Short mmCIF file of C-alpha atoms in Angstrom, two decimals:
data_model
loop_
_atom_site.label_atom_id
_atom_site.label_comp_id
_atom_site.label_asym_id
_atom_site.label_seq_id
_atom_site.Cartn_x
_atom_site.Cartn_y
_atom_site.Cartn_z
CA MET L 2 271.63 10.72 173.68
CA ASN L 3 271.61 7.98 171.06
CA LEU L 4 274.41 7.01 168.73
CA PHE L 5 273.15 8.99 165.83
CA ARG L 6 272.92 12.21 167.74
CA PHE L 7 276.70 11.47 169.12
CA LEU L 8 278.10 10.59 165.52
CA GLY L 9 276.31 13.74 164.09
CA ASP L 10 277.79 15.99 166.71
CA MET L 11 281.23 14.36 166.04
CA SER L 12 281.02 14.86 162.46
CA HIS L 13 280.05 18.54 162.97
CA LEU L 14 283.02 19.00 165.31
CA LEU L 15 285.43 17.20 162.88
CA SER L 16 284.23 19.49 160.04
CA ILE L 17 285.24 22.49 162.24
CA ILE L 18 288.64 21.03 163.06
CA VAL L 19 289.22 20.26 159.36
CA LEU L 20 288.59 23.86 158.46
CA LEU L 21 290.76 25.25 161.16
CA MET L 22 293.50 22.83 160.11
CA LYS L 23 293.13 23.99 156.51
CA ILE L 24 293.57 27.81 157.55
CA ARG L 25 296.32 27.31 160.08
CA ALA L 26 298.39 24.88 158.09
CA THR L 27 298.13 26.54 154.65
CA ARG L 28 297.66 30.11 156.11
CA SER L 29 294.85 30.42 153.48
CA CYS L 30 291.16 30.56 153.50
CA ARG L 31 290.94 30.35 149.63
CA GLY L 32 287.73 28.58 148.79
CA ILE L 33 285.96 29.29 152.04
CA SER L 34 282.92 31.56 151.97
CA LEU L 35 283.19 34.29 154.73
CA ARG L 36 279.44 34.67 154.26
CA THR L 37 278.59 31.29 155.29
CA GLN L 38 280.95 31.60 158.37
CA GLU L 39 279.51 34.66 159.42
CA LEU L 40 276.05 33.02 158.97
CA TYR L 41 277.10 30.24 161.32
CA LEU L 42 278.41 32.59 163.84
CA LEU L 43 275.02 34.42 163.82
CA VAL L 44 273.15 31.01 164.05
CA PHE L 45 275.20 29.84 167.19
CA VAL L 46 275.00 33.10 168.92
CA THR L 47 271.19 33.43 168.51
CA ARG L 48 270.69 29.73 169.24
CA TYR L 49 272.84 29.23 172.40
CA LEU L 50 271.73 32.30 174.47
CA ASP L 51 270.40 29.72 176.88
CA LEU L 52 274.00 29.13 177.99
CA PHE L 53 273.36 32.17 180.37
CA TYR L 54 270.35 30.78 182.12
CA SER L 55 269.76 27.01 181.47
CA TYR L 56 272.00 23.98 182.06
CA VAL L 57 271.32 20.52 180.41
CA SER L 58 274.65 18.78 180.87
CA LEU L 59 278.47 19.31 180.83
CA TYR L 60 278.49 17.78 177.19
CA ASN L 61 275.97 20.11 175.88
CA SER L 62 277.50 23.25 177.41
CA VAL L 63 280.94 22.30 176.23
CA MET L 64 279.48 21.63 172.64
CA LYS L 65 277.78 25.00 172.55
CA VAL L 66 280.86 26.93 173.64
CA ILE L 67 282.93 25.20 171.09
CA TYR L 68 280.46 25.92 168.25
CA VAL L 69 280.35 29.72 169.11
CA SER L 70 284.06 30.11 169.91
CA SER L 71 285.22 28.09 166.69
CA SER L 72 283.03 30.11 164.50
CA ALA L 73 284.19 33.45 165.91
CA THR L 74 287.75 32.30 165.50
CA ILE L 75 287.24 31.37 161.83
CA VAL L 76 285.48 34.68 161.05
CA TYR L 77 288.28 36.59 162.97
CA LEU L 78 291.04 34.78 160.95
CA MET L 79 289.41 35.41 157.57
CA ARG L 80 288.76 38.97 158.40
CA GLN L 81 291.69 40.20 160.56
CA ASP L 82 294.65 37.68 160.15
CA PRO L 83 297.23 39.65 158.18
CA VAL L 84 297.95 36.64 156.12
CA VAL L 85 295.00 34.67 156.00
CA SER L 86 292.59 37.58 155.12
CA GLN L 87 294.68 38.36 152.03
CA THR L 88 293.77 35.01 150.69
CA TYR L 89 289.97 35.39 150.90
CA ASP L 90 288.18 35.48 147.67
CA ALA L 91 285.86 38.29 148.05
CA GLU L 92 285.22 38.84 144.35
CA ARG L 93 283.58 35.42 144.05
CA ASP L 94 282.10 35.21 147.33
CA THR L 95 279.20 37.72 146.75
CA PHE L 96 276.00 36.01 147.67
CA ARG L 97 273.62 38.47 149.13
CA VAL L 98 273.02 37.09 152.74
CA MET L 99 270.07 39.25 153.28
CA PHE L 100 268.05 37.17 151.12
CA LEU L 101 268.63 34.47 153.69
CA VAL L 102 268.69 36.43 156.94
CA GLY L 103 265.64 38.41 156.33
CA PRO L 104 263.08 35.61 155.37
CA SER L 105 264.50 33.40 158.19
CA MET L 106 263.82 36.24 160.72
CA LEU L 107 260.29 36.76 159.01
CA LEU L 108 259.44 33.12 159.13
CA ALA L 109 260.65 32.98 162.90
CA LEU L 110 258.26 35.87 163.75
CA LEU L 111 255.52 34.06 162.11
CA ILE L 112 256.02 30.17 162.95
CA HIS L 113 257.37 29.52 166.32
CA TYR L 114 257.01 27.49 169.35
CA SER L 115 256.77 30.31 171.97
CA SER L 116 256.82 34.27 171.52
CA ARG L 117 259.50 34.74 174.03
CA ILE L 118 262.29 36.61 172.49
CA THR L 119 264.84 33.87 173.25
CA GLU L 120 262.64 31.33 171.64
CA ILE L 121 261.96 33.35 168.56
CA LEU L 122 265.80 33.96 168.09
CA TRP L 123 266.29 30.21 168.51
CA THR L 124 263.60 29.42 165.87
CA PHE L 125 265.37 32.05 163.56
CA SER L 126 268.67 30.03 164.13
CA ILE L 127 266.88 26.84 163.00
CA TYR L 128 265.60 28.41 159.86
CA LEU L 129 268.98 30.24 159.13
CA GLU L 130 270.99 27.26 159.56
CA ALA L 131 269.08 25.46 157.01
CA VAL L 132 270.35 27.78 154.25
CA SER L 133 273.59 29.07 155.75
CA ILE L 134 275.47 26.66 153.42
CA PHE L 135 274.26 28.38 150.36
CA PRO L 136 277.05 30.86 149.75
CA GLN L 137 279.55 28.32 150.27
CA LEU L 138 278.15 26.10 147.71
CA VAL L 139 277.75 28.91 145.21
CA LEU L 140 281.47 29.85 145.95
CA MET L 141 282.39 26.43 145.21
CA GLN L 142 280.58 26.35 141.89
CA ARG L 143 282.48 29.49 140.92
CA THR L 144 285.80 27.90 141.83
CA LEU L 145 287.66 25.87 139.26
CA ASN L 146 289.90 24.17 141.66
CA ILE L 147 288.26 22.91 144.99
CA ASP L 148 290.96 21.68 147.33
CA ASN L 149 290.46 18.46 149.26
CA LEU L 150 290.20 20.05 152.73
CA THR L 151 287.58 22.28 151.57
CA ALA L 152 285.65 19.38 150.01
CA LYS L 153 286.13 17.28 153.29
CA TYR L 154 284.78 20.15 155.39
CA VAL L 155 281.50 20.40 153.41
CA PHE L 156 281.08 16.62 153.29
CA LEU L 157 281.45 16.47 156.94
CA LEU L 158 278.86 19.26 157.43
CA GLY L 159 276.42 17.39 155.18
CA MET L 160 277.13 14.09 156.97
CA TYR L 161 276.24 16.00 160.34
CA ARG L 162 272.80 16.77 158.86
CA GLY L 163 272.20 13.45 157.65
CA LEU L 164 272.94 11.78 160.88
CA TYR L 165 270.77 14.13 162.88
CA ILE L 166 267.86 13.06 160.58
CA LEU L 167 268.58 9.55 161.64
CA ASN L 168 268.59 10.76 165.22
CA TRP L 169 265.20 12.34 164.79
CA VAL L 170 263.84 9.04 163.09
CA TRP L 171 265.28 7.02 166.10
CA ARG L 172 263.75 9.32 168.57
CA TYR L 173 260.35 9.30 166.92
CA PHE L 174 260.08 5.75 167.25
CA THR L 175 261.76 5.38 170.77
CA GLU L 176 260.46 8.46 172.61
CA PRO L 177 256.62 8.70 173.03
CA GLY L 178 255.27 12.13 172.05
CA TYR L 179 258.37 13.38 170.53
CA ARG L 180 257.39 15.58 167.60
CA GLN L 181 259.39 18.66 166.31
CA TRP L 182 258.09 19.39 162.78
CA LEU L 183 259.73 22.90 162.72
CA VAL L 184 263.19 21.51 163.32
CA TRP L 185 262.57 18.29 161.09
CA THR L 186 261.26 20.34 158.15
CA SER L 187 264.39 22.81 158.33
CA GLY L 188 266.75 19.90 158.73
CA VAL L 189 265.36 18.08 155.70
CA VAL L 190 265.69 21.41 153.55
CA GLN L 191 269.16 21.73 154.85
CA THR L 192 270.18 18.23 153.99
CA ALA L 193 268.57 18.35 150.54
CA LEU L 194 270.94 21.40 149.78
CA TYR L 195 273.78 18.94 149.97
CA GLY L 196 272.32 16.62 147.28
CA ASP L 197 274.20 17.91 144.31
CA PHE L 198 277.44 18.29 146.47
CA PHE L 199 277.36 14.67 147.58
CA TYR L 200 276.75 13.26 144.14
CA TYR L 201 279.68 15.25 142.70
CA TYR L 202 281.87 14.38 145.72
CA LEU L 203 281.36 10.78 145.76
CA GLN L 204 281.80 10.81 142.15
CA ALA L 205 285.04 12.42 142.32
CA TRP L 206 286.16 10.18 145.17
CA ASN L 207 285.34 7.24 143.19
CA THR L 208 287.29 8.33 140.19
CA ASN L 209 290.14 9.68 142.29
CA GLN L 210 289.77 13.20 140.60
CA ARG L 211 289.53 16.62 141.92
CA LEU L 212 286.10 17.77 142.90
CA HIS L 213 284.42 20.27 140.51
CA LEU L 214 280.80 21.42 140.73
CA PRO L 215 278.94 22.47 137.57
CA SER L 216 277.89 26.00 137.57
#
């Protein structure tokens, strides 16, 4: 594992911690898209089925369990917690996720590394993760006051993807024969979706103003 991969994992982990802190400390999920969180849960469940039949390392297994369990916890809190669930902005979080899930599954059936069901589901998770942030970004565009913790959560997610691209570049030049065009393409698409957000986030940070995304 190289430094970029490790920093990417830590950025991803920190984004989850920030989100859980926001929900626990404020007893609110206002500004958070349940649809994005449910998509991430679907991504991790379909991607990490290999936990049941493959072992790479303790670090690898622990991170997979953290991703699945934390996503399930967030979805549970937003749906079932008697206080937190009341703060969910269902009127604004209306993105039709089937426009993301359906094409991702279709693409996985058409373009994949292997025809085994677990590999197709893994490929589906790669495609779906690339666009799972969409409902969150749309919700933020519809929200007039984006709180700092929500903005930091999305920023850390974007950093995670950016660091993974650097990880892939590093591996390309240091590992002979390393090629993952499917993963690379999906990762670049996912990172590109954060472009506007990063621009306005850094602009707000530089001027010490609250983040606002134009609709």
